[in-house]
Short mmCIF file of C-alpha atoms and ligand atoms in Angstrom, two decimals:
data_model
loop_
_atom_site.label_atom_id
_atom_site.label_comp_id
_atom_site.label_asym_id
_atom_site.label_seq_id
_atom_site.Cartn_x
_atom_site.Cartn_y
_atom_site.Cartn_z
CA MET P 8 -0.16 0.13 0.23
CA ASN P 9 1.40 4.05 -0.65
CA PRO P 10 2.04 5.88 2.81
CA SER P 11 -0.83 8.37 2.55
CA PRO P 12 0.82 11.86 1.22
CA SER P 13 2.20 13.42 4.31
CA ALA P 14 4.18 10.66 4.84
CA ARG P 15 5.89 11.35 1.96
CA ALA P 16 7.34 14.78 2.87
CA GLY P 17 11.14 14.34 2.87
CA ARG P 18 11.20 12.86 -0.72
CA THR P 19 11.98 14.39 -3.98
CA PHE P 20 11.61 12.00 -7.39
CA PHE P 21 13.70 12.09 -10.75
CA ILE P 22 12.13 11.49 -13.70
CA ALA P 23 13.05 11.80 -16.84
CA ASP P 24 12.59 10.15 -20.68
CA LEU P 25 8.75 9.69 -20.82
CA HIS P 26 8.78 10.57 -24.24
CA LEU P 27 5.00 11.02 -23.88
CA THR P 28 3.10 11.69 -26.84
CA ASP P 29 -0.85 10.88 -28.32
CA GLU P 30 0.43 7.83 -29.43
CA ARG P 31 1.16 6.23 -26.50
CA PRO P 32 -1.81 6.53 -24.34
CA ALA P 33 -0.30 3.74 -21.71
CA ALA P 34 2.44 5.92 -20.66
CA THR P 35 0.52 9.01 -20.29
CA GLY P 36 -2.51 7.43 -18.05
CA ARG P 37 1.02 5.90 -16.05
CA PHE P 38 2.22 9.33 -15.63
CA PHE P 39 -1.07 10.55 -14.23
CA ARG P 40 -1.11 8.13 -11.83
CA PHE P 41 2.17 7.98 -10.17
CA LEU P 42 1.26 12.36 -10.06
CA GLN P 43 -1.05 10.28 -7.93
CA ASP P 44 -0.37 7.69 -6.30
CA GLU P 45 3.22 8.26 -4.91
CA VAL P 46 4.54 12.10 -5.75
CA ALA P 47 1.57 13.94 -3.85
CA GLY P 48 3.32 15.22 -1.26
CA ALA P 49 6.53 14.60 -1.79
CA ASP P 50 9.32 17.90 -1.06
CA ALA P 51 9.93 18.11 -4.93
CA LEU P 52 9.80 16.00 -8.49
CA TYR P 53 12.01 16.62 -10.98
CA ILE P 54 11.69 16.39 -14.61
CA LEU P 55 15.24 15.96 -16.07
CA GLY P 56 14.18 15.73 -19.47
CA ASP P 57 12.26 14.08 -22.58
CA LEU P 58 9.31 14.40 -20.43
CA PHE P 59 7.64 14.97 -24.62
CA GLU P 60 8.14 12.24 -27.25
CA ALA P 61 8.51 16.05 -29.23
CA TRP P 62 7.65 19.60 -28.60
CA ILE P 63 7.91 22.39 -31.31
CA GLY P 64 7.18 24.80 -29.58
CA ASP P 65 4.97 26.61 -26.94
CA ASP P 66 2.31 25.76 -29.21
CA HIS P 67 2.65 22.46 -28.65
CA ASP P 68 -1.21 21.35 -29.55
CA GLU P 69 -1.43 17.67 -28.22
CA ARG P 70 -3.41 16.81 -25.88
CA VAL P 71 -1.20 15.76 -23.55
CA ALA P 72 1.04 18.38 -23.35
CA GLY P 73 -2.69 20.61 -21.57
CA ASP P 74 -3.56 17.43 -19.47
CA THR P 75 0.67 17.46 -18.60
CA ALA P 76 0.10 21.12 -17.05
CA GLU P 77 -2.66 20.73 -15.65
CA ARG P 78 -1.62 18.09 -13.81
CA LEU P 79 1.73 19.38 -12.49
CA ALA P 80 0.25 23.09 -11.63
CA ALA P 81 -1.84 21.05 -9.00
CA LEU P 82 0.63 18.94 -7.12
CA THR P 83 2.20 22.21 -7.03
CA LYS P 84 -0.32 24.40 -6.02
CA ALA P 85 -0.57 21.10 -2.93
CA GLY P 86 2.76 21.91 -2.38
CA THR P 87 5.00 19.58 -4.00
CA ARG P 88 7.98 21.65 -5.91
CA VAL P 89 8.04 20.83 -10.00
CA TYR P 90 11.20 21.31 -11.59
CA PHE P 91 12.07 20.78 -15.47
CA MET P 92 15.45 20.55 -17.20
CA HIS P 93 15.23 20.02 -20.96
CA GLY P 94 16.22 17.04 -22.34
CA ASN P 95 16.91 15.99 -26.55
CA ARG P 96 13.39 15.76 -27.16
CA ASP P 97 11.46 18.59 -26.04
CA PHE P 98 14.43 21.91 -25.49
CA LEU P 99 12.07 24.07 -27.57
CA LEU P 100 10.01 24.04 -24.09
CA ALA P 101 9.89 27.37 -22.96
CA GLU P 102 9.19 29.46 -20.15
CA ARG P 103 4.95 29.59 -21.32
CA TYR P 104 4.43 26.89 -21.01
CA ALA P 105 6.49 26.29 -18.22
CA ALA P 106 5.01 29.06 -16.51
CA ARG P 107 0.95 27.21 -17.44
CA ALA P 108 2.45 24.07 -15.45
CA ARG P 109 3.80 26.08 -12.91
CA MET P 110 6.95 24.46 -13.27
CA ALA P 111 10.35 26.23 -12.62
CA LEU P 112 13.27 25.40 -15.40
CA LEU P 113 16.87 24.10 -14.29
CA PRO P 114 20.16 25.02 -16.80
CA ASP P 115 21.68 21.60 -17.30
CA PRO P 116 23.89 20.80 -15.58
CA THR P 117 22.38 21.63 -11.69
CA ARG P 118 23.66 21.26 -8.75
CA ILE P 119 21.34 20.61 -6.04
CA ASP P 120 21.97 19.96 -2.57
CA LEU P 121 19.80 16.95 -1.66
CA TYR P 122 19.42 16.06 1.86
CA GLY P 123 22.85 17.27 2.22
CA VAL P 124 24.29 15.36 -0.88
CA PRO P 125 26.02 17.57 -3.36
CA THR P 126 23.75 15.91 -6.15
CA LEU P 127 24.31 17.10 -10.06
CA LEU P 128 21.48 17.00 -12.75
CA MET P 129 21.73 16.09 -15.81
CA HIS P 130 19.53 15.07 -18.57
CA GLY P 131 22.70 13.10 -19.83
CA ASP P 132 23.51 13.99 -23.61
CA THR P 133 26.31 16.08 -23.13
CA LEU P 134 27.57 13.31 -21.10
CA CYS P 135 27.75 11.10 -24.48
CA THR P 136 31.01 12.88 -25.79
CA ASP P 137 31.59 9.71 -27.68
CA ASP P 138 29.13 10.97 -30.19
CA THR P 139 30.98 13.58 -32.49
CA ALA P 140 28.09 13.77 -34.54
CA TYR P 141 24.94 14.43 -32.06
CA GLN P 142 27.23 16.67 -30.14
CA ASN P 143 27.84 18.86 -33.35
CA PHE P 144 23.62 18.22 -34.00
CA ARG P 145 23.20 19.87 -30.88
CA HIS P 146 25.23 22.70 -30.92
CA ARG P 147 23.37 23.58 -34.08
CA ALA P 148 20.13 23.44 -32.68
CA ARG P 149 20.43 24.75 -29.62
CA HIS P 150 22.55 28.12 -31.61
CA PRO P 151 20.13 31.19 -30.43
CA LEU P 152 19.47 31.89 -34.65
CA THR P 153 18.44 28.71 -35.11
CA ARG P 154 16.08 29.50 -32.08
CA ALA P 155 14.83 32.47 -33.33
CA LEU P 156 14.46 30.96 -36.22
CA LEU P 157 12.15 28.10 -35.57
CA HIS P 158 10.04 30.38 -33.99
CA ARG P 159 9.08 32.21 -36.75
CA LEU P 160 8.04 29.09 -38.47
CA PRO P 161 4.41 28.30 -38.94
CA ARG P 162 3.59 25.28 -36.64
CA ALA P 163 2.80 22.03 -39.52
CA TRP P 164 6.49 23.54 -40.63
CA ARG P 165 8.15 22.77 -37.00
CA GLN P 166 6.13 19.90 -36.85
CA ARG P 167 7.31 18.13 -40.38
CA LEU P 168 11.07 19.68 -39.28
CA ALA P 169 10.50 17.92 -35.53
CA ARG P 170 9.28 14.53 -37.82
CA GLU P 171 12.43 14.67 -40.42
CA ALA P 172 15.13 15.10 -37.03
CA ARG P 173 13.08 12.22 -35.43
CA ALA P 174 13.43 9.49 -38.22
CA GLY P 175 16.85 10.99 -38.83
CA SER P 176 17.79 10.26 -35.50
CA GLU P 177 16.56 6.96 -35.28
CA ALA P 178 18.46 5.99 -38.44
CA ALA P 179 21.13 7.15 -36.89
CA LYS P 180 21.20 5.11 -34.19
CA VAL P 181 20.77 1.59 -35.77
CA ARG P 182 23.94 2.58 -37.13
CA LYS P 183 25.82 3.71 -34.21
CA ALA P 184 27.93 0.72 -31.87
CA ALA P 185 25.95 0.55 -28.43
CA GLU P 186 28.95 2.09 -26.63
CA ILE P 187 28.93 5.07 -29.24
CA MET P 188 25.40 6.23 -27.19
CA ASP P 189 25.83 5.36 -23.50
CA VAL P 190 28.02 7.74 -21.68
CA ASN P 191 32.05 8.24 -21.36
CA VAL P 192 32.86 7.79 -18.53
CA ASP P 193 36.15 10.43 -17.92
CA GLU P 194 33.62 12.80 -18.53
CA VAL P 195 31.38 12.02 -15.73
CA VAL P 196 33.71 11.72 -13.89
CA ARG P 197 35.35 15.21 -15.19
CA VAL P 198 32.06 16.79 -14.40
CA LEU P 199 31.50 15.51 -11.29
CA ARG P 200 35.27 16.77 -10.67
CA GLU P 201 34.14 20.23 -11.62
CA GLN P 202 30.76 20.47 -10.18
CA GLN P 203 32.16 19.35 -7.24
CA ALA P 204 29.13 16.68 -5.98
CA ARG P 205 29.19 13.23 -4.88
CA ARG P 206 25.68 11.57 -6.84
CA LEU P 207 25.30 12.37 -10.19
CA ILE P 208 21.23 11.77 -11.84
CA HIS P 209 20.87 11.78 -15.32
CA GLY P 210 18.55 9.98 -18.30
CA HIS P 211 19.07 10.18 -21.92
CA THR P 212 20.64 6.84 -22.27
CA HIS P 213 17.49 4.52 -21.35
CA ARG P 214 20.05 2.21 -19.27
CA PRO P 215 17.94 2.23 -15.54
CA ALA P 216 20.85 1.62 -13.74
CA GLN P 217 23.69 2.44 -10.63
CA HIS P 218 26.26 3.22 -10.75
CA VAL P 219 29.73 3.99 -8.68
CA HIS P 220 32.69 5.86 -9.80
CA HIS P 221 35.88 6.96 -7.89
CA VAL P 222 37.15 10.84 -8.13
CA ASP P 223 39.83 11.53 -6.65
CA GLY P 224 39.57 8.90 -4.40
CA ARG P 225 35.63 9.56 -3.15
CA ALA P 226 33.02 7.36 -4.61
CA CYS P 227 30.01 9.11 -5.41
CA GLU P 228 27.01 7.51 -7.25
CA ARG P 229 25.88 7.92 -10.59
CA TRP P 230 21.50 6.92 -10.99
CA VAL P 231 20.52 6.49 -14.39
CA MET P 232 16.51 6.64 -14.52
CA PRO P 233 14.97 4.61 -17.53
CA ASP P 234 12.47 5.51 -19.95
CA TRP P 235 9.10 5.07 -20.69
CA TYR P 236 8.34 2.95 -23.47
CA THR P 237 7.89 -0.31 -22.63
CA ARG P 238 8.39 -0.07 -18.74
CA TRP P 239 8.57 2.80 -16.01
CA GLY P 240 9.95 4.05 -12.87
CA TYR P 241 12.67 6.73 -11.34
CA VAL P 242 14.81 7.39 -9.14
CA VAL P 243 13.33 8.39 -4.64
CA CYS P 244 15.88 10.08 -2.59
CA ASP P 245 15.37 11.45 1.04
CA ALA P 246 17.67 11.63 3.89
CA THR P 247 18.76 8.14 3.85
CA GLY P 248 19.94 7.93 0.29
CA CYS P 249 18.57 7.23 -3.03
CA THR P 250 16.39 4.20 -5.16
CA LEU P 251 15.73 3.23 -7.77
CA ARG P 252 12.33 2.24 -8.91
CA MET P 253 11.31 0.37 -12.24
CA ASP P 254 7.97 -1.90 -13.93
CA ALA P 255 6.90 -3.14 -16.92
CA LEU P 256 3.89 -0.31 -18.30
MN1 MN H 304 16.86 12.31 -24.24
#
């Protein structure tokens, strides 16, 4: 049985890679039940990117966008803080939608004090430094000029561009070696050292796990959240530590 909302204070939830779209209603339904059954009453919910399968601008008109904003706003209103960090699929999500969903936008990376442990939050795509083709694309796609141009395009054009970008990335994934699409461990150690964090929580790779990395002789945890395609799950932390929970969708 789930604890009552009042018993959930002192806990913080982390999710990523839900890839919500009207085309996969099971994941959306699971997400809304998760908010109601697990997250309600918690200290905070951190959404670390790729909440949506695609995001072409804050005029995104899928039904799931409106429904999600409503649920997240209700959560904030009830006292659970909601934070959002961009993923590679929804990096165009902006202030207008964030205000509607009453969630705070976070830069990638963000370091927080999580019940006394300096914890680094990232989407995870910037850790995949072996995938140079993707890193080049990321740089071009997020350039302010590209964004300014995209904002001026009619919605139908942006929808078509997003479809083409997704098809291109799916085709590239088939060709790339599996190791290239995982994080580069040297980069993980570098950011942990640079940010002076003892824990890292990220998604993107769809390889849920708990890892330990040694940084200057100190053991640091790395938690990778699952995607919500055929399974669902999250990382939950309290003063005693973190846990990764997963189940079939
Ligand atoms: Mn991603």
